[in-house]
Amino acid sequence: MNIIFLGSPGSGKGTQAKRIKDHYNILHISTGDLLREEVKQQTKQGKLADSYMSKGELIPDEVILGMLSEKLKSLKEGYILDGFPRTLQQAKSLYDILQTIDQEIDYVVYLDIALEEVKARLVARRVCNVCGEEYNLETKKPEKENVCNKCGGELIHRSDDYPEKIQTRLDSYINATAPIISYYKEQKKLITINAQQSFEMVTQDIIKNISI
Ligand code: AMP
């Protein structure tokens, strides 16, 4: 089973993908996480990616496609794509890549949420530097300040989770990513979920709407 999680930054794609991947025993592929790892390792690709990510801008399609296409072709298991595709061109290229290996996307889960709500979520978001667990200073505080409950790692404020960068990311979501919603709706693959509910309810709704 191959699933795409679609939604604005802060809509809960990463949190939900981690929960759903365990439920169905499939992989979670987050392009943002892959890129942040490249940045951490200071690879050539990481340095290039950082010049866009630090401004809250999207990385050019050819870079992200180059990074993902071989990976997708080599996978034997089903997966959740989180943060990809993010442009119509990426969505079309994904279709072409999957065609070459006789695969397709089964579901596109669209996490629907008001943009005002995501702004508030993003400024309050903190992420564990080690295991990636996410917290929110208003709604999901760590037990100990700046320390991950799960692994004891340090919690960081992502450099793109500051108001000016958030606005740039939301603008590119509206201009480049939102058009993908109708692309998948026309293909009858879209499942729309109210992402404004508690994260437990969102998980339940996703599972209820996916049939294996
Ligand atoms: P995320 O963790 O999904 O919010 O992604 C963080 C940043 O990584 C984005 O703001 C982009 O700069 C970059 N990024 C992640 N996925 C993509 C993609 N599919 N296309 C272009 N840029 C991406």
PDB file of C-alpha atoms and ligand atoms in Angstrom:
ATOM      1  CA  MET A   1       0.000   0.000   0.000  1.00  0.00           C
ATOM      2  CA  ASN A   2       1.423   3.370  -1.064  1.00  0.00           C
ATOM      3  CA  ILE A   3      -0.020   6.501   0.501  1.00  0.00           C
ATOM      4  CA  ILE A   4       0.661  10.216   0.152  1.00  0.00           C
ATOM      5  CA  PHE A   5       0.066  12.563   3.075  1.00  0.00           C
ATOM      6  CA  LEU A   6      -0.837  15.980   1.766  1.00  0.00           C
ATOM      7  CA  GLY A   7      -1.405  19.140   3.781  1.00  0.00           C
ATOM      8  CA  SER A   8       0.103  22.460   4.731  1.00  0.00           C
ATOM      9  CA  PRO A   9       3.190  22.703   6.939  1.00  0.00           C
ATOM     10  CA  GLY A  10       1.991  22.085  10.502  1.00  0.00           C
ATOM     11  CA  SER A  11      -1.091  20.109   9.462  1.00  0.00           C
ATOM     12  CA  GLY A  12       0.253  17.049  11.308  1.00  0.00           C
ATOM     13  CA  LYS A  13       1.579  15.005   8.374  1.00  0.00           C
ATOM     14  CA  GLY A  14       4.707  13.855  10.205  1.00  0.00           C
ATOM     15  CA  THR A  15       2.919  13.016  13.462  1.00  0.00           C
ATOM     16  CA  GLN A  16       0.173  11.097  11.676  1.00  0.00           C
ATOM     17  CA  ALA A  17       2.569   9.328   9.309  1.00  0.00           C
ATOM     18  CA  LYS A  18       4.504   7.946  12.303  1.00  0.00           C
ATOM     19  CA  ARG A  19       1.285   6.591  13.828  1.00  0.00           C
ATOM     20  CA  ILE A  20      -0.155   5.194  10.593  1.00  0.00           C
ATOM     21  CA  LYS A  21       3.093   3.528   9.483  1.00  0.00           C
ATOM     22  CA  ASP A  22       3.081   1.468  12.694  1.00  0.00           C
ATOM     23  CA  HIS A  23      -0.564   0.548  12.209  1.00  0.00           C
ATOM     24  CA  TYR A  24      -0.015  -0.818   8.686  1.00  0.00           C
ATOM     25  CA  ASN A  25       3.629  -1.779   9.119  1.00  0.00           C
ATOM     26  CA  ILE A  26       4.796   0.293   6.163  1.00  0.00           C
ATOM     27  CA  LEU A  27       7.647   2.782   5.710  1.00  0.00           C
ATOM     28  CA  HIS A  28       7.517   6.501   6.417  1.00  0.00           C
ATOM     29  CA  ILE A  29       9.454   8.585   3.912  1.00  0.00           C
ATOM     30  CA  SER A  30       9.662  12.254   4.851  1.00  0.00           C
ATOM     31  CA  THR A  31      11.551  14.338   2.295  1.00  0.00           C
ATOM     32  CA  GLY A  32      12.026  17.065   4.936  1.00  0.00           C
ATOM     33  CA  ASP A  33      13.675  14.540   7.303  1.00  0.00           C
ATOM     34  CA  LEU A  34      15.855  13.146   4.505  1.00  0.00           C
ATOM     35  CA  LEU A  35      16.971  16.649   3.606  1.00  0.00           C
ATOM     36  CA  ARG A  36      17.617  17.682   7.221  1.00  0.00           C
ATOM     37  CA  GLU A  37      19.817  14.596   7.601  1.00  0.00           C
ATOM     38  CA  GLU A  38      21.809  15.637   4.505  1.00  0.00           C
ATOM     39  CA  VAL A  39      22.173  19.136   5.980  1.00  0.00           C
ATOM     40  CA  LYS A  40      23.374  17.678   9.300  1.00  0.00           C
ATOM     41  CA  GLN A  41      25.956  15.518   7.505  1.00  0.00           C
ATOM     42  CA  GLN A  42      27.034  18.587   5.475  1.00  0.00           C
ATOM     43  CA  THR A  43      26.927  16.641   2.183  1.00  0.00           C
ATOM     44  CA  LYS A  44      27.023  18.467  -1.162  1.00  0.00           C
ATOM     45  CA  GLN A  45      23.281  17.900  -1.552  1.00  0.00           C
ATOM     46  CA  GLY A  46      22.742  19.010   2.057  1.00  0.00           C
ATOM     47  CA  LYS A  47      24.545  22.302   1.525  1.00  0.00           C
ATOM     48  CA  LEU A  48      22.498  22.987  -1.595  1.00  0.00           C
ATOM     49  CA  ALA A  49      19.249  22.040   0.171  1.00  0.00           C
ATOM     50  CA  ASP A  50      20.097  24.252   3.153  1.00  0.00           C
ATOM     51  CA  SER A  51      20.328  27.340   0.957  1.00  0.00           C
ATOM     52  CA  TYR A  52      16.597  26.908   0.179  1.00  0.00           C
ATOM     53  CA  MET A  53      15.358  25.368   3.425  1.00  0.00           C
ATOM     54  CA  SER A  54      16.842  28.068   5.628  1.00  0.00           C
ATOM     55  CA  LYS A  55      14.724  30.624   3.739  1.00  0.00           C
ATOM     56  CA  GLY A  56      11.606  28.465   3.908  1.00  0.00           C
ATOM     57  CA  GLU A  57      11.671  27.971   0.128  1.00  0.00           C
ATOM     58  CA  LEU A  58      11.048  24.785  -1.835  1.00  0.00           C
ATOM     59  CA  ILE A  59      14.001  22.904  -3.254  1.00  0.00           C
ATOM     60  CA  PRO A  60      13.967  22.711  -7.080  1.00  0.00           C
ATOM     61  CA  ASP A  61      11.975  19.773  -8.471  1.00  0.00           C
ATOM     62  CA  GLU A  62      14.951  18.188 -10.256  1.00  0.00           C
ATOM     63  CA  VAL A  63      16.968  18.045  -7.010  1.00  0.00           C
ATOM     64  CA  ILE A  64      14.222  16.421  -4.996  1.00  0.00           C
ATOM     65  CA  LEU A  65      13.309  14.034  -7.838  1.00  0.00           C
ATOM     66  CA  GLY A  66      16.939  13.022  -8.268  1.00  0.00           C
ATOM     67  CA  MET A  67      17.069  12.218  -4.561  1.00  0.00           C
ATOM     68  CA  LEU A  68      13.847  10.203  -4.465  1.00  0.00           C
ATOM     69  CA  SER A  69      13.428   8.372  -7.741  1.00  0.00           C
ATOM     70  CA  GLU A  70      16.058   5.645  -7.210  1.00  0.00           C
ATOM     71  CA  LYS A  71      14.904   5.158  -3.630  1.00  0.00           C
ATOM     72  CA  LEU A  72      11.288   4.640  -4.670  1.00  0.00           C
ATOM     73  CA  LYS A  73      12.272   2.215  -7.415  1.00  0.00           C
ATOM     74  CA  SER A  74      14.285   0.096  -4.990  1.00  0.00           C
ATOM     75  CA  LEU A  75      11.623  -0.269  -2.287  1.00  0.00           C
ATOM     76  CA  LYS A  76       9.929  -3.611  -1.771  1.00  0.00           C
ATOM     77  CA  GLU A  77       7.560  -2.459   1.017  1.00  0.00           C
ATOM     78  CA  GLY A  78       4.600  -0.087   0.949  1.00  0.00           C
ATOM     79  CA  TYR A  79       5.158   3.447   2.198  1.00  0.00           C
ATOM     80  CA  ILE A  80       3.776   6.801   3.256  1.00  0.00           C
ATOM     81  CA  LEU A  81       5.180   9.791   1.418  1.00  0.00           C
ATOM     82  CA  ASP A  82       5.225  12.814   3.726  1.00  0.00           C
ATOM     83  CA  GLY A  83       6.169  16.163   2.170  1.00  0.00           C
ATOM     84  CA  PHE A  84       6.284  14.805  -1.374  1.00  0.00           C
ATOM     85  CA  PRO A  85       4.914  15.609  -3.923  1.00  0.00           C
ATOM     86  CA  ARG A  86       4.803  19.325  -3.251  1.00  0.00           C
ATOM     87  CA  THR A  87       4.312  20.652  -6.782  1.00  0.00           C
ATOM     88  CA  LEU A  88       2.162  19.492  -9.684  1.00  0.00           C
ATOM     89  CA  GLN A  89       5.354  18.673 -11.574  1.00  0.00           C
ATOM     90  CA  GLN A  90       6.507  16.435  -8.716  1.00  0.00           C
ATOM     91  CA  ALA A  91       3.111  14.701  -8.689  1.00  0.00           C
ATOM     92  CA  LYS A  92       3.302  14.027 -12.431  1.00  0.00           C
ATOM     93  CA  SER A  93       6.909  12.817 -12.186  1.00  0.00           C
ATOM     94  CA  LEU A  94       5.928  10.526  -9.321  1.00  0.00           C
ATOM     95  CA  TYR A  95       3.275   8.982 -11.551  1.00  0.00           C
ATOM     96  CA  ASP A  96       5.880   8.402 -14.297  1.00  0.00           C
ATOM     97  CA  ILE A  97       8.400   6.882 -11.881  1.00  0.00           C
ATOM     98  CA  LEU A  98       5.828   4.494 -10.431  1.00  0.00           C
ATOM     99  CA  GLN A  99       4.616   3.496 -13.912  1.00  0.00           C
ATOM    100  CA  THR A 100       8.097   2.215 -14.769  1.00  0.00           C
ATOM    101  CA  ILE A 101       7.861  -0.263 -11.876  1.00  0.00           C
ATOM    102  CA  ASP A 102       4.186  -1.084 -12.344  1.00  0.00           C
ATOM    103  CA  GLN A 103       3.124   0.602  -9.109  1.00  0.00           C
ATOM    104  CA  GLU A 104       0.728   3.338  -8.171  1.00  0.00           C
ATOM    105  CA  ILE A 105      -0.432   5.497  -5.306  1.00  0.00           C
ATOM    106  CA  ASP A 106      -3.428   3.939  -3.569  1.00  0.00           C
ATOM    107  CA  TYR A 107      -4.559   6.809  -1.344  1.00  0.00           C
ATOM    108  CA  VAL A 108      -3.865  10.490  -0.903  1.00  0.00           C
ATOM    109  CA  VAL A 109      -4.722  11.584   2.638  1.00  0.00           C
ATOM    110  CA  TYR A 110      -5.339  15.314   2.696  1.00  0.00           C
ATOM    111  CA  LEU A 111      -5.085  16.843   6.172  1.00  0.00           C
ATOM    112  CA  ASP A 112      -7.403  19.810   5.979  1.00  0.00           C
ATOM    113  CA  ILE A 113      -6.774  22.636   8.481  1.00  0.00           C
ATOM    114  CA  ALA A 114      -7.188  26.426   8.684  1.00  0.00           C
ATOM    115  CA  LEU A 115      -3.953  28.303   7.953  1.00  0.00           C
ATOM    116  CA  GLU A 116      -4.348  30.482  11.068  1.00  0.00           C
ATOM    117  CA  GLU A 117      -4.273  27.329  13.183  1.00  0.00           C
ATOM    118  CA  VAL A 118      -1.101  26.014  11.548  1.00  0.00           C
ATOM    119  CA  LYS A 119       0.734  29.310  12.111  1.00  0.00           C
ATOM    120  CA  ALA A 120       0.090  28.979  15.845  1.00  0.00           C
ATOM    121  CA  ARG A 121       1.140  25.313  15.791  1.00  0.00           C
ATOM    122  CA  LEU A 122       4.370  25.965  13.929  1.00  0.00           C
ATOM    123  CA  VAL A 123       5.728  28.741  16.160  1.00  0.00           C
ATOM    124  CA  ALA A 124       5.088  26.547  19.218  1.00  0.00           C
ATOM    125  CA  ARG A 125       6.577  23.380  17.664  1.00  0.00           C
ATOM    126  CA  ARG A 126       9.754  21.852  19.098  1.00  0.00           C
ATOM    127  CA  VAL A 127      11.394  18.771  17.634  1.00  0.00           C
ATOM    128  CA  CYS A 128      13.748  16.245  19.194  1.00  0.00           C
ATOM    129  CA  ASN A 129      17.160  16.544  17.610  1.00  0.00           C
ATOM    130  CA  VAL A 130      17.752  12.812  18.061  1.00  0.00           C
ATOM    131  CA  CYS A 131      14.517  10.834  17.447  1.00  0.00           C
ATOM    132  CA  GLY A 132      12.385  13.460  15.682  1.00  0.00           C
ATOM    133  CA  GLU A 133       9.503  13.302  18.200  1.00  0.00           C
ATOM    134  CA  GLU A 134       7.450  16.501  17.971  1.00  0.00           C
ATOM    135  CA  TYR A 135       6.177  18.652  20.851  1.00  0.00           C
ATOM    136  CA  ASN A 136       4.087  21.782  21.132  1.00  0.00           C
ATOM    137  CA  LEU A 137       4.761  24.332  23.858  1.00  0.00           C
ATOM    138  CA  GLU A 138       1.016  24.997  24.218  1.00  0.00           C
ATOM    139  CA  THR A 139      -0.632  21.617  23.712  1.00  0.00           C
ATOM    140  CA  LYS A 140       2.016  18.890  24.061  1.00  0.00           C
ATOM    141  CA  LYS A 141       4.725  20.099  26.437  1.00  0.00           C
ATOM    142  CA  PRO A 142       7.735  17.910  27.247  1.00  0.00           C
ATOM    143  CA  GLU A 143       7.886  16.749  30.882  1.00  0.00           C
ATOM    144  CA  LYS A 144      11.263  18.450  31.286  1.00  0.00           C
ATOM    145  CA  GLU A 145      11.988  21.721  29.504  1.00  0.00           C
ATOM    146  CA  ASN A 146      13.850  21.189  26.192  1.00  0.00           C
ATOM    147  CA  VAL A 147      14.270  17.456  26.798  1.00  0.00           C
ATOM    148  CA  CYS A 148      12.567  14.693  24.798  1.00  0.00           C
ATOM    149  CA  ASN A 149      10.311  12.443  26.923  1.00  0.00           C
ATOM    150  CA  LYS A 150      11.082   9.490  24.695  1.00  0.00           C
ATOM    151  CA  CYS A 151      14.862   9.491  24.291  1.00  0.00           C
ATOM    152  CA  GLY A 152      16.246  12.346  26.413  1.00  0.00           C
ATOM    153  CA  GLY A 153      17.458  14.173  23.283  1.00  0.00           C
ATOM    154  CA  GLU A 154      17.573  17.966  23.035  1.00  0.00           C
ATOM    155  CA  LEU A 155      14.480  19.729  21.684  1.00  0.00           C
ATOM    156  CA  ILE A 156      15.129  22.302  18.982  1.00  0.00           C
ATOM    157  CA  HIS A 157      13.137  25.097  17.404  1.00  0.00           C
ATOM    158  CA  ARG A 158      13.444  24.393  13.660  1.00  0.00           C
ATOM    159  CA  SER A 159      15.066  27.350  11.889  1.00  0.00           C
ATOM    160  CA  ASP A 160      12.132  27.483   9.451  1.00  0.00           C
ATOM    161  CA  ASP A 161       9.543  27.557  12.286  1.00  0.00           C
ATOM    162  CA  TYR A 162       9.877  31.348  12.818  1.00  0.00           C
ATOM    163  CA  PRO A 163       7.100  33.718  11.639  1.00  0.00           C
ATOM    164  CA  GLU A 164       8.776  35.115   8.504  1.00  0.00           C
ATOM    165  CA  LYS A 165       9.851  31.670   7.217  1.00  0.00           C
ATOM    166  CA  ILE A 166       6.472  30.214   8.141  1.00  0.00           C
ATOM    167  CA  GLN A 167       4.798  32.809   5.915  1.00  0.00           C
ATOM    168  CA  THR A 168       7.101  31.919   2.988  1.00  0.00           C
ATOM    169  CA  ARG A 169       6.327  28.209   3.466  1.00  0.00           C
ATOM    170  CA  LEU A 170       2.594  28.838   3.636  1.00  0.00           C
ATOM    171  CA  ASP A 171       2.771  30.991   0.494  1.00  0.00           C
ATOM    172  CA  SER A 172       4.511  28.215  -1.404  1.00  0.00           C
ATOM    173  CA  TYR A 173       1.975  25.735  -0.040  1.00  0.00           C
ATOM    174  CA  ILE A 174      -0.886  27.869  -1.376  1.00  0.00           C
ATOM    175  CA  ASN A 175       0.749  28.547  -4.746  1.00  0.00           C
ATOM    176  CA  ALA A 176       2.581  25.307  -5.517  1.00  0.00           C
ATOM    177  CA  THR A 177       1.163  22.506  -3.369  1.00  0.00           C
ATOM    178  CA  ALA A 178      -2.561  23.197  -2.985  1.00  0.00           C
ATOM    179  CA  PRO A 179      -3.211  22.647  -6.754  1.00  0.00           C
ATOM    180  CA  ILE A 180      -2.250  18.987  -6.223  1.00  0.00           C
ATOM    181  CA  ILE A 181      -5.432  18.513  -4.188  1.00  0.00           C
ATOM    182  CA  SER A 182      -7.656  18.778  -7.275  1.00  0.00           C
ATOM    183  CA  TYR A 183      -5.201  16.661  -9.311  1.00  0.00           C
ATOM    184  CA  TYR A 184      -5.734  13.716  -6.932  1.00  0.00           C
ATOM    185  CA  LYS A 185      -9.423  14.478  -6.444  1.00  0.00           C
ATOM    186  CA  GLU A 186      -9.940  14.009 -10.188  1.00  0.00           C
ATOM    187  CA  GLN A 187      -8.152  10.656  -9.906  1.00  0.00           C
ATOM    188  CA  LYS A 188     -10.564   9.687  -7.090  1.00  0.00           C
ATOM    189  CA  LYS A 189      -7.701   8.987  -4.717  1.00  0.00           C
ATOM    190  CA  LEU A 190      -8.274  11.830  -2.289  1.00  0.00           C
ATOM    191  CA  ILE A 191      -9.426  11.254   1.287  1.00  0.00           C
ATOM    192  CA  THR A 192     -10.084  14.525   3.109  1.00  0.00           C
ATOM    193  CA  ILE A 193      -9.575  14.461   6.882  1.00  0.00           C
ATOM    194  CA  ASN A 194     -10.451  17.195   9.353  1.00  0.00           C
ATOM    195  CA  ALA A 195      -6.983  17.833  10.810  1.00  0.00           C
ATOM    196  CA  GLN A 196      -8.246  20.342  13.352  1.00  0.00           C
ATOM    197  CA  GLN A 197      -9.365  17.546  15.698  1.00  0.00           C
ATOM    198  CA  SER A 198      -7.174  15.939  18.373  1.00  0.00           C
ATOM    199  CA  PHE A 199      -4.377  13.873  16.880  1.00  0.00           C
ATOM    200  CA  GLU A 200      -5.971  10.634  18.184  1.00  0.00           C
ATOM    201  CA  MET A 201      -9.203  11.467  16.330  1.00  0.00           C
ATOM    202  CA  VAL A 202      -7.280  12.298  13.155  1.00  0.00           C
ATOM    203  CA  THR A 203      -5.515   8.907  13.281  1.00  0.00           C
ATOM    204  CA  GLN A 204      -8.840   7.120  13.790  1.00  0.00           C
ATOM    205  CA  ASP A 205     -10.403   8.970  10.873  1.00  0.00           C
ATOM    206  CA  ILE A 206      -7.532   8.076   8.564  1.00  0.00           C
ATOM    207  CA  ILE A 207      -7.710   4.384   9.477  1.00  0.00           C
ATOM    208  CA  LYS A 208     -11.492   4.380   9.087  1.00  0.00           C
ATOM    209  CA  ASN A 209     -11.164   5.744   5.547  1.00  0.00           C
ATOM    210  CA  ILE A 210      -8.404   3.453   4.334  1.00  0.00           C
ATOM    211  CA  SER A 211      -9.345  -0.082   3.394  1.00  0.00           C
ATOM    212  CA  ILE A 212      -6.694  -2.662   2.617  1.00  0.00           C
TER     213      ILE A 212
HETATM  214  P1  AMP B   1       9.023  19.647   5.851  1.00  0.00           P
HETATM  215  O1  AMP B   1       9.800  18.961   6.914  1.00  0.00           O
HETATM  216  O2  AMP B   1       8.180  18.695   5.034  1.00  0.00           O
HETATM  217  O3  AMP B   1       8.233  20.841   6.359  1.00  0.00           O
HETATM  218  O4  AMP B   1      10.098  20.233   4.804  1.00  0.00           O
HETATM  219  C1  AMP B   1      11.060  21.195   5.204  1.00  0.00           C
HETATM  220  C2  AMP B   1      11.658  21.870   3.994  1.00  0.00           C
HETATM  221  O5  AMP B   1      12.313  20.899   3.154  1.00  0.00           O
HETATM  222  C3  AMP B   1      10.680  22.558   3.057  1.00  0.00           C
HETATM  223  O6  AMP B   1      10.332  23.861   3.515  1.00  0.00           O
HETATM  224  C4  AMP B   1      11.475  22.601   1.754  1.00  0.00           C
HETATM  225  O7  AMP B   1      12.485  23.581   1.802  1.00  0.00           O
HETATM  226  C5  AMP B   1      12.161  21.245   1.769  1.00  0.00           C
HETATM  227  N1  AMP B   1      11.351  20.190   1.115  1.00  0.00           N
HETATM  228  C6  AMP B   1      10.833  19.072   1.700  1.00  0.00           C
HETATM  229  N2  AMP B   1      10.165  18.337   0.797  1.00  0.00           N
HETATM  230  C7  AMP B   1      10.240  19.009  -0.379  1.00  0.00           C
HETATM  231  C8  AMP B   1       9.726  18.773  -1.700  1.00  0.00           C
HETATM  232  N3  AMP B   1       8.984  17.686  -1.964  1.00  0.00           N
HETATM  233  N4  AMP B   1      10.013  19.673  -2.663  1.00  0.00           N
HETATM  234  C9  AMP B   1      10.760  20.756  -2.417  1.00  0.00           C
HETATM  235  N5  AMP B   1      11.249  21.069  -1.194  1.00  0.00           N
HETATM  236  C10 AMP B   1      11.012  20.193  -0.191  1.00  0.00           C
END
